[in-house]
Structures are given as structure tokens and as C-alpha cells.
Short mmCIF file of C-alpha atoms and ligand atoms in Angstrom, two decimals:
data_model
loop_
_atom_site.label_atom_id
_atom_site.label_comp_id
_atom_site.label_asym_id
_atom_site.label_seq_id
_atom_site.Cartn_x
_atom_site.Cartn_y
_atom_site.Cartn_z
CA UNK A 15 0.00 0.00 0.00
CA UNK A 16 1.34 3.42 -0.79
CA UNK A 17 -0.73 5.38 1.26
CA UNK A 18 -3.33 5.44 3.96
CA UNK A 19 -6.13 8.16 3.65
CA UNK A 20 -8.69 8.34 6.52
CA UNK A 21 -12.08 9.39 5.00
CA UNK A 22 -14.92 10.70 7.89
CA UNK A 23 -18.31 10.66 7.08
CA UNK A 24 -18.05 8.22 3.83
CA UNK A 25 -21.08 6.54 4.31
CA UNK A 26 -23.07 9.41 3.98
CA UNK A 27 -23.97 11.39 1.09
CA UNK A 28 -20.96 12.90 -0.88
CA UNK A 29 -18.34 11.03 1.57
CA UNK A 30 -19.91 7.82 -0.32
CA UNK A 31 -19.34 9.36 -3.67
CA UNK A 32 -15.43 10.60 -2.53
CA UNK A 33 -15.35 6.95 -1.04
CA UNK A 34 -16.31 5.20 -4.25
CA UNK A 35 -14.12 6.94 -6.32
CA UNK A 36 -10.80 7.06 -4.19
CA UNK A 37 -11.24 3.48 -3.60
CA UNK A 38 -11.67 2.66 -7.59
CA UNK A 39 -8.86 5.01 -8.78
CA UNK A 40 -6.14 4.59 -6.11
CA UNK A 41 -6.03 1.02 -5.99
CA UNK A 42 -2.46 1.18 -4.15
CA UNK A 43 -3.66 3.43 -1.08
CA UNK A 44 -5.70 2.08 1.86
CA UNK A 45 -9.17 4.00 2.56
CA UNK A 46 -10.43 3.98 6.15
CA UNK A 47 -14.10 4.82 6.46
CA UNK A 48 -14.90 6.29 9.57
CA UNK A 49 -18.17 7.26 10.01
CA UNK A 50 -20.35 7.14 13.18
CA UNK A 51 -23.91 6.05 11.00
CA UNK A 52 -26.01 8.79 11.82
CA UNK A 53 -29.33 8.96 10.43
CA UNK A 54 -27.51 10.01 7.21
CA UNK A 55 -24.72 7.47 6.92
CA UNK A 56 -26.06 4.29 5.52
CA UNK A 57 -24.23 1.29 4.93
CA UNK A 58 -26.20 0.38 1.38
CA UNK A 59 -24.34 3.02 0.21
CA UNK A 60 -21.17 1.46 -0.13
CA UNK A 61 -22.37 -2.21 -0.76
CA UNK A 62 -20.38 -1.61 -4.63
CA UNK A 63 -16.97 -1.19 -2.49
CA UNK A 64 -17.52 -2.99 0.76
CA UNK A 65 -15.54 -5.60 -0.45
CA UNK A 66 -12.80 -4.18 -2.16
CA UNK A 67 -9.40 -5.22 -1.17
CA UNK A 68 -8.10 -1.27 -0.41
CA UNK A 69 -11.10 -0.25 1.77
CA UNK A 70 -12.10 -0.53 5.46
CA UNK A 71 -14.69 0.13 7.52
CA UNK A 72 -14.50 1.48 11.30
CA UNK A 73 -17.45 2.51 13.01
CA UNK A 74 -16.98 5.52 15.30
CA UNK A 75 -17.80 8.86 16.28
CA UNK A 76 -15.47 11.39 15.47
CA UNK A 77 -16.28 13.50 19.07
CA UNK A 78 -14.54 10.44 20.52
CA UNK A 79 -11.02 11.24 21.10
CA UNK A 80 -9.90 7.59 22.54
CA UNK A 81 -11.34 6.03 19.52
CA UNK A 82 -9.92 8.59 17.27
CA UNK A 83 -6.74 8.40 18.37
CA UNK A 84 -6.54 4.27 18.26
CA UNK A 85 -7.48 4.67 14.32
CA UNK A 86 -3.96 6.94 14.40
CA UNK A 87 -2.01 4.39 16.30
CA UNK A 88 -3.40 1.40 14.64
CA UNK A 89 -2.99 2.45 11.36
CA UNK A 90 -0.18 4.83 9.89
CA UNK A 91 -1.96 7.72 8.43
CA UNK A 92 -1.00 9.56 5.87
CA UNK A 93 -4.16 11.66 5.38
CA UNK A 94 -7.44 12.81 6.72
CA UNK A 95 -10.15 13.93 4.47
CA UNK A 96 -12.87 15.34 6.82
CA UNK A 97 -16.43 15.45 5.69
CA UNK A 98 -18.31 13.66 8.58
CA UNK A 99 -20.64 16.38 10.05
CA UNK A 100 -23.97 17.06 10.70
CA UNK A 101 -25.53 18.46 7.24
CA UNK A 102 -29.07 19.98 7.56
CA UNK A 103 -29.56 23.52 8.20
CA UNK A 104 -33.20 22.76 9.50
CA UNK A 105 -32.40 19.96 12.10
CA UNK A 106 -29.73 22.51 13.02
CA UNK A 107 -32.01 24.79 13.87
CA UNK A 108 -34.30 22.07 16.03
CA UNK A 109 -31.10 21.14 17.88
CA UNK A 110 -28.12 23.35 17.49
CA UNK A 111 -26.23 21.64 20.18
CA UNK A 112 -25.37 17.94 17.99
CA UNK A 113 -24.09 20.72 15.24
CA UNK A 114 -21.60 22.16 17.57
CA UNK A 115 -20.90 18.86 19.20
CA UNK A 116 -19.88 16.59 15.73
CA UNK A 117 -18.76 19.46 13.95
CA UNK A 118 -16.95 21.55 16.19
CA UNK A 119 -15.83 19.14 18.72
CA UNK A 120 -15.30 16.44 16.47
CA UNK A 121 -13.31 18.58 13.66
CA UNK A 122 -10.99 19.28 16.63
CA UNK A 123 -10.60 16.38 17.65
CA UNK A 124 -9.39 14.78 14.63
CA UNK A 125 -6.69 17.92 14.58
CA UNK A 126 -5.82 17.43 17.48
CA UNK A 127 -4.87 13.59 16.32
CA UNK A 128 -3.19 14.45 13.36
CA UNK A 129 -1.30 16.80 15.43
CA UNK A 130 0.05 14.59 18.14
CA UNK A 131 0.44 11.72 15.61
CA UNK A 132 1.81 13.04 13.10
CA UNK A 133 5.79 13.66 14.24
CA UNK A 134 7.13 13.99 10.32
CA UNK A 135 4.79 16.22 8.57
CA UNK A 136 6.63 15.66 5.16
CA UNK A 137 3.66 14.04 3.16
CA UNK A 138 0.76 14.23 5.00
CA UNK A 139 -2.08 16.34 4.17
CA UNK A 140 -5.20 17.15 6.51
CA UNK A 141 -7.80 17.96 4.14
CA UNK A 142 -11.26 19.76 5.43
CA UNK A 143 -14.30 20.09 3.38
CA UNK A 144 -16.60 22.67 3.82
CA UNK A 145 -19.54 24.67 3.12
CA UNK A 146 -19.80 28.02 0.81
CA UNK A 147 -22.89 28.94 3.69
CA UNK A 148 -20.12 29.84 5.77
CA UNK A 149 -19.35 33.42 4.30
CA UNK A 150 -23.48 34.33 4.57
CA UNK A 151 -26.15 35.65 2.62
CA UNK A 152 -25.73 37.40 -0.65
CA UNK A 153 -28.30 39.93 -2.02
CA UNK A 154 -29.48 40.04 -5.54
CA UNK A 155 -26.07 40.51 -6.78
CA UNK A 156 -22.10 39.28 -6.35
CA UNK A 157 -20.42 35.90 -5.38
CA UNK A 158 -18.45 34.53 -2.97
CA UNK A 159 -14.93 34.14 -3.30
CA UNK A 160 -11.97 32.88 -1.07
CA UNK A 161 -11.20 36.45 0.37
CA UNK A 162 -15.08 36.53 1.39
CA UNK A 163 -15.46 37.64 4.93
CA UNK A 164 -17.19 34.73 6.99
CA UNK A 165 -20.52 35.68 8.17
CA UNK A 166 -22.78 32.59 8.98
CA UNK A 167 -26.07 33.19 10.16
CA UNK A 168 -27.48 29.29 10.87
CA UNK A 169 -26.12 26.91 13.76
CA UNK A 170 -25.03 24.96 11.25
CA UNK A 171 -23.08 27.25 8.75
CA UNK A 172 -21.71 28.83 12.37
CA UNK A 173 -20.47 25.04 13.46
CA UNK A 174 -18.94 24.86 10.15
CA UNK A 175 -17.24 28.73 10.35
CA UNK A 176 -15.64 27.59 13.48
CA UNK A 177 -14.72 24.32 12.05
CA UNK A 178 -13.06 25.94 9.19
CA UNK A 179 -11.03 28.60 11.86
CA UNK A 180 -10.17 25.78 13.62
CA UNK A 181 -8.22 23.91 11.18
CA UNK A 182 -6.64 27.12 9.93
CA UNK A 183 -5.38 27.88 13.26
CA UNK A 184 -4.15 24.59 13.05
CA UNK A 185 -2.23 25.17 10.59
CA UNK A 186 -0.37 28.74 11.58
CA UNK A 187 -0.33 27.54 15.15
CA UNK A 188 1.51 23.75 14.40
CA UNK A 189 2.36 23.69 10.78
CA UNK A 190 0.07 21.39 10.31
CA UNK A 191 -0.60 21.03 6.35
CA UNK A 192 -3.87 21.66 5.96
CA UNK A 193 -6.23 22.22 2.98
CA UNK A 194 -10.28 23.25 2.82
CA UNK A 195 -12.40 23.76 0.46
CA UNK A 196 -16.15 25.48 0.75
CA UNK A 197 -18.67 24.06 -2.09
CA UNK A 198 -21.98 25.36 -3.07
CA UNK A 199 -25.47 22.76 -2.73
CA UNK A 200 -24.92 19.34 -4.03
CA UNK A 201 -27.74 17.45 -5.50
CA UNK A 202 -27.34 13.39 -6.97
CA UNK A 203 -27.45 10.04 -5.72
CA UNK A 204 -27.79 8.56 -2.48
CA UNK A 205 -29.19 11.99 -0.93
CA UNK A 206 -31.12 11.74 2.32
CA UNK A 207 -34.42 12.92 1.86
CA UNK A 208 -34.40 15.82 3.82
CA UNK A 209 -32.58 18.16 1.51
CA UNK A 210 -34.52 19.90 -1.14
CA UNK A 211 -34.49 17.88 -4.37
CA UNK A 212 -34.44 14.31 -3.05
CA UNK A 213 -37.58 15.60 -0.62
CA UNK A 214 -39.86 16.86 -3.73
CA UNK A 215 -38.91 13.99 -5.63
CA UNK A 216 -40.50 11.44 -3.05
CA UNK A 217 -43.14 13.60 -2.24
CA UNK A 218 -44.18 13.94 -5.68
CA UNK A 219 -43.57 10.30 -6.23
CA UNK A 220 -46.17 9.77 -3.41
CA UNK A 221 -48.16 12.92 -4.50
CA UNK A 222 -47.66 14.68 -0.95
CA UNK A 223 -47.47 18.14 -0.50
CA UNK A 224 -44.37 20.14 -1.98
CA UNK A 225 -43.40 22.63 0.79
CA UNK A 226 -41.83 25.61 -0.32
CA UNK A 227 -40.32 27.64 2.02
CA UNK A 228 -41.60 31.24 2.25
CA UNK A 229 -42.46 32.57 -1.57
CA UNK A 230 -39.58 30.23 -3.02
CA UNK A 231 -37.68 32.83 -4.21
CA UNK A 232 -34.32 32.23 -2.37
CA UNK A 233 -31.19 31.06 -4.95
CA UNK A 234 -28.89 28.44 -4.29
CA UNK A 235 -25.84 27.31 -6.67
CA UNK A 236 -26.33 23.57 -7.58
CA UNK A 237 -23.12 21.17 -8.34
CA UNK A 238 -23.73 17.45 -8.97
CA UNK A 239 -22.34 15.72 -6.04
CA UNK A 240 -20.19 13.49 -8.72
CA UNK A 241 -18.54 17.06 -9.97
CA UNK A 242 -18.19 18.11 -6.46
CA UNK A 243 -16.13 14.25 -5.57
CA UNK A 244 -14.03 14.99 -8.79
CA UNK A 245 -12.80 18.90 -7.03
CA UNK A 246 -12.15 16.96 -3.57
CA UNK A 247 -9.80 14.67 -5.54
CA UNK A 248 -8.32 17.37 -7.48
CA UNK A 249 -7.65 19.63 -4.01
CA UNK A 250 -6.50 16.63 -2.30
CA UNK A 251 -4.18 15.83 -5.25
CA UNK A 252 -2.82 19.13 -6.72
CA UNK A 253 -4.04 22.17 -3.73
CA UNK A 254 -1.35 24.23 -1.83
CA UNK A 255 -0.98 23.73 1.61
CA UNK A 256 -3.03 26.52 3.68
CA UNK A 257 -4.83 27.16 1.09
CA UNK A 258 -9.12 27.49 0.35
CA UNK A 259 -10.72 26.61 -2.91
CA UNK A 260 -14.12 27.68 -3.44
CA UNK A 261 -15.90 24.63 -5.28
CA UNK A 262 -19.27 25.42 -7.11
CA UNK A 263 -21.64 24.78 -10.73
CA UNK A 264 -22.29 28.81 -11.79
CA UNK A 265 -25.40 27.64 -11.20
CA UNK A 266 -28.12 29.57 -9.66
CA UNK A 267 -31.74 28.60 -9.57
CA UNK A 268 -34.40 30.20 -7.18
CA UNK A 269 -36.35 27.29 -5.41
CA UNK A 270 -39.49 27.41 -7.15
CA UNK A 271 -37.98 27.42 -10.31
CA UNK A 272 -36.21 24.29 -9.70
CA UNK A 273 -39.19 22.58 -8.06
CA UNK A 274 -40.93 23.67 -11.31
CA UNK A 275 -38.47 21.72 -13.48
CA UNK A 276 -38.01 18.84 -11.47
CA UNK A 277 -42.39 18.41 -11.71
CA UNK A 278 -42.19 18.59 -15.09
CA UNK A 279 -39.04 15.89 -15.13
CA UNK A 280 -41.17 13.57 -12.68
CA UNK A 281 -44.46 13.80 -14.90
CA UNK A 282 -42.42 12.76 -18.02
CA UNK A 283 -40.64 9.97 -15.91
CA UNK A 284 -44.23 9.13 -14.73
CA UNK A 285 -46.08 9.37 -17.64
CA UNK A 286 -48.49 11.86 -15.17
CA UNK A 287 -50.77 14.54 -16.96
CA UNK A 288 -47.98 18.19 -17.53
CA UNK A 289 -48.89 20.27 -14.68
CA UNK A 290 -49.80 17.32 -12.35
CA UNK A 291 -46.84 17.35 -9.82
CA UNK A 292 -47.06 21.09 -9.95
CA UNK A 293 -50.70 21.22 -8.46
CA UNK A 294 -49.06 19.55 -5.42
CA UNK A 295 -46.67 22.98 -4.44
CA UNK A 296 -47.97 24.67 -1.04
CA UNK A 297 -45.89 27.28 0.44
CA UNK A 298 -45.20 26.90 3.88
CA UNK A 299 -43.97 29.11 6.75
CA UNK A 300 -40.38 29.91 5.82
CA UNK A 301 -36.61 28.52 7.35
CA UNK A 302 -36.07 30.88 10.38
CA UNK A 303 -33.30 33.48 9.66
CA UNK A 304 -33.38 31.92 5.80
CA UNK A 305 -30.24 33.06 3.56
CA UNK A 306 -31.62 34.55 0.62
CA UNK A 307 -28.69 33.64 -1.74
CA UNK A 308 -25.73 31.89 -2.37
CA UNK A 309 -23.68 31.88 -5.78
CA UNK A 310 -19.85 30.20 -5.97
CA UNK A 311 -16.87 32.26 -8.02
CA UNK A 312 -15.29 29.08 -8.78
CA UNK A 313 -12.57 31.15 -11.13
CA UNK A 314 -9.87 29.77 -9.02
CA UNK A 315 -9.88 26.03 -8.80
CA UNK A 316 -10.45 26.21 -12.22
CA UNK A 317 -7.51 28.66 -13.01
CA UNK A 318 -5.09 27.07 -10.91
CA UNK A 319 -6.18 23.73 -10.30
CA UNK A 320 -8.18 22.71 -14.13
CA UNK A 321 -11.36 21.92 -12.44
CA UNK A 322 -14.50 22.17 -13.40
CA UNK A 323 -17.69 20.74 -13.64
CA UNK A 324 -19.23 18.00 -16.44
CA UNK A 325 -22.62 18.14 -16.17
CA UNK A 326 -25.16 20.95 -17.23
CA UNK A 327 -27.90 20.92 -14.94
CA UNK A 328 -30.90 19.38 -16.72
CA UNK A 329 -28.64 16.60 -17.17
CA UNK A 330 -27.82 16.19 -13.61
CA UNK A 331 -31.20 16.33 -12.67
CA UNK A 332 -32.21 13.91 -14.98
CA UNK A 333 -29.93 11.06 -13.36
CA UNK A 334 -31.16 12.04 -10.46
CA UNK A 335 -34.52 11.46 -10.41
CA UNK A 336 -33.67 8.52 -12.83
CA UNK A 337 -31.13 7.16 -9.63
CA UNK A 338 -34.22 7.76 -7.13
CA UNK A 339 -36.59 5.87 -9.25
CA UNK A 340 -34.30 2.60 -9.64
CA UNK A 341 -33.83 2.67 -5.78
CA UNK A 342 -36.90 2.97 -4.67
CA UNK A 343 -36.17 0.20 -1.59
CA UNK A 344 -33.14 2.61 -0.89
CA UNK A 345 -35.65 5.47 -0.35
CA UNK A 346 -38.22 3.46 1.43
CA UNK A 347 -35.54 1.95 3.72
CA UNK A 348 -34.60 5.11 5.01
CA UNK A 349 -38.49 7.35 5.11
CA UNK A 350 -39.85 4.88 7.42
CA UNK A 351 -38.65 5.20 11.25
CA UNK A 352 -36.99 8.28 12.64
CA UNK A 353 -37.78 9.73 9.07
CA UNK A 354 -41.65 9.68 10.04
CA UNK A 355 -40.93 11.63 13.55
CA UNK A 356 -38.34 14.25 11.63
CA UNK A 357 -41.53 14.63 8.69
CA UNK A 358 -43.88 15.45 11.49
CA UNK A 359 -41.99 18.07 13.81
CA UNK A 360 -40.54 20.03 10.55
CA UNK A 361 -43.33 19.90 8.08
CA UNK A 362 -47.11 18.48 9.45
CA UNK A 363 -46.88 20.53 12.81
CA UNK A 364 -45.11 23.50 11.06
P1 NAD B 30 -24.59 13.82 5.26
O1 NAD B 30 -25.41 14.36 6.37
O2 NAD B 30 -25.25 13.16 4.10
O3 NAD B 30 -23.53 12.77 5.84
C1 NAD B 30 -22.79 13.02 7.00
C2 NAD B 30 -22.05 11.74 7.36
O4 NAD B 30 -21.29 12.01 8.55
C3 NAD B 30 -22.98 10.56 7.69
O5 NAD B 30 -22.47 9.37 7.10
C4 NAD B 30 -22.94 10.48 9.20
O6 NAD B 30 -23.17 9.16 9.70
C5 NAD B 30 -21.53 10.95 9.49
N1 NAD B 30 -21.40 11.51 10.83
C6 NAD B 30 -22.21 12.45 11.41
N2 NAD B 30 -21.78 12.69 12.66
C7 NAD B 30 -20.69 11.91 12.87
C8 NAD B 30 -19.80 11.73 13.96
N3 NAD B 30 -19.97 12.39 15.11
N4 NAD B 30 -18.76 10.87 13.81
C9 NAD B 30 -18.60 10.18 12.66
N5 NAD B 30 -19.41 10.30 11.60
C10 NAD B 30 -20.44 11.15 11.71
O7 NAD B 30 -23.69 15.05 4.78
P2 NAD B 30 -23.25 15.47 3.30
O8 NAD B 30 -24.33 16.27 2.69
O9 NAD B 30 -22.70 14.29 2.60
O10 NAD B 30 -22.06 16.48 3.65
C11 NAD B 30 -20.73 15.99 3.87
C12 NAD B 30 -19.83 17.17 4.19
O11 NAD B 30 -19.85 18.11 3.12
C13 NAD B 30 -20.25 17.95 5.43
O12 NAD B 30 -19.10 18.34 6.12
C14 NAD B 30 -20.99 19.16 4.88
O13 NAD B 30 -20.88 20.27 5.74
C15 NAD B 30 -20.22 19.40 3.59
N6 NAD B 30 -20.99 20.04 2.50
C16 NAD B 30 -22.21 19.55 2.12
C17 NAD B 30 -22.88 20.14 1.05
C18 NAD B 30 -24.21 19.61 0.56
O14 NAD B 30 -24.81 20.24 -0.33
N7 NAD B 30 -24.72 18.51 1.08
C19 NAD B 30 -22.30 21.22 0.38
C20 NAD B 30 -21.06 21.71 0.82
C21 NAD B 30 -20.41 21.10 1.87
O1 DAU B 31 -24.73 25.59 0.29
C1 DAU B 31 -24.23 24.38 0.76
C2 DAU B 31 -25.19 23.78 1.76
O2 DAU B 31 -26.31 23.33 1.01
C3 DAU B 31 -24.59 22.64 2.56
O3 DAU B 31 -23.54 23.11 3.34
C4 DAU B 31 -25.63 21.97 3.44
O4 DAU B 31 -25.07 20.84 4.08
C5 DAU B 31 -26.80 21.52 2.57
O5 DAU B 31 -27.81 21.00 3.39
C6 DAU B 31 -27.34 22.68 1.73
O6 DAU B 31 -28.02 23.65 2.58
P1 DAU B 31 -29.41 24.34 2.13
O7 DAU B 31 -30.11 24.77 3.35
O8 DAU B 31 -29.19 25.32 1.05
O9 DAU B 31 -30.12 23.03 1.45
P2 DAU B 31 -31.62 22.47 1.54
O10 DAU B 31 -31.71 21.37 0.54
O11 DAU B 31 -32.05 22.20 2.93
O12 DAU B 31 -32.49 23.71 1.00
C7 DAU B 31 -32.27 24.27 -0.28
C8 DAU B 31 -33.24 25.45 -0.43
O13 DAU B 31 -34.56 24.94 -0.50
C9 DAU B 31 -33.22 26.40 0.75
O14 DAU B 31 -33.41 27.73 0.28
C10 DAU B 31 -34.42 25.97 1.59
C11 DAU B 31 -35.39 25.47 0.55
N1 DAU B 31 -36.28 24.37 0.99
C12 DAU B 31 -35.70 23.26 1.55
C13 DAU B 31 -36.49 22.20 1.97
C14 DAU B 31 -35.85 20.99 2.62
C15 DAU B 31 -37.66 24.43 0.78
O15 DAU B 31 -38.16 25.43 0.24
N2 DAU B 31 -38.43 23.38 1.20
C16 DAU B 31 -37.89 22.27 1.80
O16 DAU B 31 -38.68 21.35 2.18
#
């Protein structure tokens, strides 16, 4: 084995994808899973890879520094590549404290690891992935760039700020070689059906109410979670030490838009009536403190890195909903259970 990268959070949505692909292009380096299984990490992800001769498994949670640090001592480590965190902006805002637990806590803990661990840094690369929700809420105009000052305005995008300051600090504090990257909304495979697109495709699947936050009018930049996989790969590969690379589609859709587009996808898909999945949108009492927009300038990890991304949107979406209705048992797996309870305190009771 050449090397041996520690992956957090890889059964979960876009850890699975980075998971999957490191594990099928670098036959020659070891990948470590570690991933606590949350609500969003599922096992079925991974069943392509479980068995492949460069990949492991360890379950654990990364807030737990004994079990952290036997992964380092067990195993010689040449690099972390952190995405285990809690994801969703509304469950952060039912329960703020898990957010600053896993993704605070946990983030430092994992330094603090690498840190003692790692005696000869020559090599070894602590790689962080983050969020472009960190630097805020953009009005009508402008984009966010590396030199963006952070202003996050959710528990989560605020655990993630001081996750991000954290391994920075890391860095001019211990010389530890550190890289982090902030992307804009992923949408693809294997996403848990909280998030926006995988939620209105079951719902409209089981023709349930579409709730749109507050007049649907907020813009998000959308990057399919494949495109986003292939930037982690080229950071981890080809970034700087120290530095941030802003990962995102030029991409911007306001909500209803895209819920408009992905009904008329679904009725095609469906062979339902044009206009059918539409009748199902209800607006709904908005996110709390709701960022209005965010928009990516991904000029430099293109410039100075060659990325960028494959697929036009329409495309992407198409796959998508295409992935979600091969799998339905993958979808039904996960909506029954804790999903029900979740359903009912964010949406029926709302
Ligand atoms: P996800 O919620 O789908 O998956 C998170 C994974 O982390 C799960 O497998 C879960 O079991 C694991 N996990 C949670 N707490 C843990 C703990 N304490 N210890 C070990 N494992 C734990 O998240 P995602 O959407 O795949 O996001 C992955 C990373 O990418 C996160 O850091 C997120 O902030 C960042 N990110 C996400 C998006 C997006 O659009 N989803 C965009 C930019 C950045
Ligand atoms: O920008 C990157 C971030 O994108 C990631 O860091 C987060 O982990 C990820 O969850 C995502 O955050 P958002 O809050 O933007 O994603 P979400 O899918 O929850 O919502 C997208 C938009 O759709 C947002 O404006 C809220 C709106 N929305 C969402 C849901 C779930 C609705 O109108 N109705 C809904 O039911």
C-alpha cells in the first residue's frame, strides 16, 4: 500500500461518492471509512466497495477522542479527508447543540490527532471540506470568493465557520498542512431525503405536499455531487498547503424554479398529466433566519487547479430522479422510522 487516507463521514452522502471513487482510482492506497452512522450514513451506500481489497470500515464517532486516536495508532496515516458532520440547516435549527458537538468538537478532535500523531509532517495532508454557507447571505447581486469575509447566520453554517477557523489555526499555530475547500449545494445520488431535491422527488412520487419555504424565491448554486467528488480529488491531489478553494456549478436557480423543473421531469418519468406534480406545491412558513442567496466564483480552482464541472444541470437532474426511481427500496428503507418523527416536527406541525 502506498498510502493510507482516513475518509470521515463516507457513508453518507458525498463522503460515499469521494469513497467510491478514491477506492476505484487509487487502488495502491488504503481507505479507512470512519463514520459514526447517523441517520444520514447508511451502509447500502457502499455495498459496490464494501468488499474491495483497499477499503475498510471502522465505526466511530469522530467526538470520541480515545477512539480517534486508536485509528492513528493502529494504522499509519497519511491523510485525513474530513467530511463527517452534521448536514441539515433545519435539524440545526431544532437542535443546534449535535451541530456544535460533531462538527466543532469532532473537527478538533481529529486535529488534534493528526497533530500529536503526526511527528514527520513531510507528506501528510489534513484535508477539510466545507460549506460556501459559511461566508453568509448574498443579495441580488455578487459571489463569494476565497477572500469573502465569513458571516454565517445558521447553527449549522456557524459550526462549520468555526470548524473551518479551527483547522486554519491549526495550521499557523503547528504547521500542520492543511487544505479546505467550501462548495456550493450538491444534489445526486444517495441523498437523504431531507434536503430539497431528493424531498420533492419522493413527495411527488407519493403525491404529498411540496413545501416551499416562504415565496420560493431564495437562490442556491447547484453542483452534482459526482462534480463536487471529482474537485475533492483534485484539491487533495494538486491544492497548496493553507490554502481554500471555493468549489461550485455557476449555477443559480431560485427554489421554485427548480421545483418547477423537477415536476415537469417527474411527470415525463411518470407518464403523469404536464402540470400534475405542480398542483401539489404549497408554500409553507419559511426557514427561520433563511439566507436569501448563495452563488460560488469558482474562477480559481479552475484557473489554478483545471477543475470544473461536467454536467449541465438538466442533465444532472435527470440522473437524479432517474437514480431515485431505480432505488426505490433505498428510499423506502430510510423514510420509514426516525424519518416519520423528523416529517412530522418540521413539516405536518409546522
Ligand atoms: P450527510 O449528512 O449526508 O452525511 C454526513 C455523514 O457524517 C454521515 O455518514 C454520518 O453518519 C456521518 N457523521 C455524522 N456525525 C458523525 C460523527 N460524530 N462521527 C462520525 N461520523 C459522523 O452530509 P453530506 O451532505 O454528505 O455532507 C458531507 C460534508 O460536506 C459535510 O461536512 C458538509 O458540511 C459538507 N458540505 C455539504 C454540502 C451539501 O450540499 N450537502 C455542500 C457543501 C459542503
Ligand atoms: O450551500 C451548501 C449547503 O447546502 C450545505 O452546506 C448543506 O449541508 C446543505 O444541506 C445545503 O443547505 P441548504 O439549506 O441550502 O439546502 P436544503 O436542501 O435544505 O435547502 C435548499 C433550499 O430549498 C433552501 O433555500 C431551503 C429550501 N427548501 C428546503 C427544503 C428541505 C424548501 O423550500 N423546502 C424544503 O422542504
Amino acid at each position: 500500500m502506498q498510502r493510507t487516507i482516513l475518509i470521515t463521514g463516507g457513508s453518507g452522502f458525498i463522503g460515499s461518492h469521494v469513497v467510491r471513487r478514491f477506492v476505484n482510482r487509487y487502488q495502491d492506497d488504503l481507505i479507512l471509512n470512519l463514520d459514526a452512522l447517523t441517520y444520514a450514513g447508511n451502509p447500502e451506500n457502499l455495498r459496490d466497495v464494501e468488499a474491495a481489497h483497499n477499503y475498510r470500515f471502522i465505526k466511530g464517532d469522530i467526538t470520541d477522542d480515545a477512539c480517534v486516536n486508536a485509528i492513528f495508532g493502529d494504522f499509519n496515516i497519511d491523510a485525513v479527508i474530513h467530511l463527517a458532520a452534521e448536514s441539515h440547516v433545519d435539524r440545526s435549527i431544532m437542535d443546534p447543540m449535535s451541530f456544535i458537538r460533531t462538527n466543532v468538537l469532532g473537527t478538533g478532535v481529529l486535529l488534534n490527532a493528526s497533530r500529536t500523531h503526526w511527528k514527520d509532517l513531510s507528506g501528510k495532508r489534513f484535508y477539510h471540506v466545507s460549506t460556501d454557507e459559511v461566508y453568509g447571505s448574498l443579495g441580488e447581486t455578487g459571489l463569494f470568493t476565497e477572500d469573502t469575509p465569513y458571516d454565517p447566520r445558521s447553527p449549522y453554517s456557524a459550526s462549520k465557520a468555526s470548524s473551518d477557523h479551527l483547522v486554519r489555526a491549526y495550521h499557523h499555530t503547528y504547521g500542520l498542512p492543511v487544505v479546505i475547500s467550501n462548495c456550493s449545494n450538491n444534489y445526486g445520488s444517495h441523498q437523504f431525503p431531507e434536503k430539497l431535491i431528493p424531498l420533492m422527488i419522493n413527495n411527488i412520487l407519493h403525491r404529498k405536499p411540496l413545501p416551499v419555504y416562504g415565496q420560493g424565491l431564495n437562490v442556491r448554486d447547484w453542483l452534482w455531487v459526482e462534480d463536487h467528488a471529482s474537485a475533492i480529488d483534485t484539491v487533495f491531489h494538486a491544492g497548496k498547503d493553507g490554502e481554500t478553494y471555493n468549489i461550485g456549478g455557476f449555477n443559480e436557480w431560485r427554489n421554485i424554479d427548480l421545483v418547477h423543473l423537477l415536476c415537469s421531469i417527474m411527470d415525463r418519468k411518470l407518464a403523469r398529466q404536464p402540470g400534475d406534480s405542480a398542483s401539489l406545491i404549497t408554500y409553507v412558513k419559511d426557514r427561520a433566519g433563511h439566507d436569501q442567496r448563495y452563488a460560488i466564483d469558482a474562477t480559481r480552482i479552475e484557473r489554478e487547479l483545471g477543475w470544473k464541472p461536467s454536467l449541465q444541470f438538466e442533465e444532472g437532474l435527470e440522473k437524479t430522479v432517474d437514480w431515485y426511481l431505480a432505488n426505490l427500496e433505498w428510499v423506502e428503507h430510510i423514510t420509514s422510522g426516525s424519518y416519520l418523527d423528523y416529517y412530522r416536527d418540521q413539516y405536518v406541525t409546522r
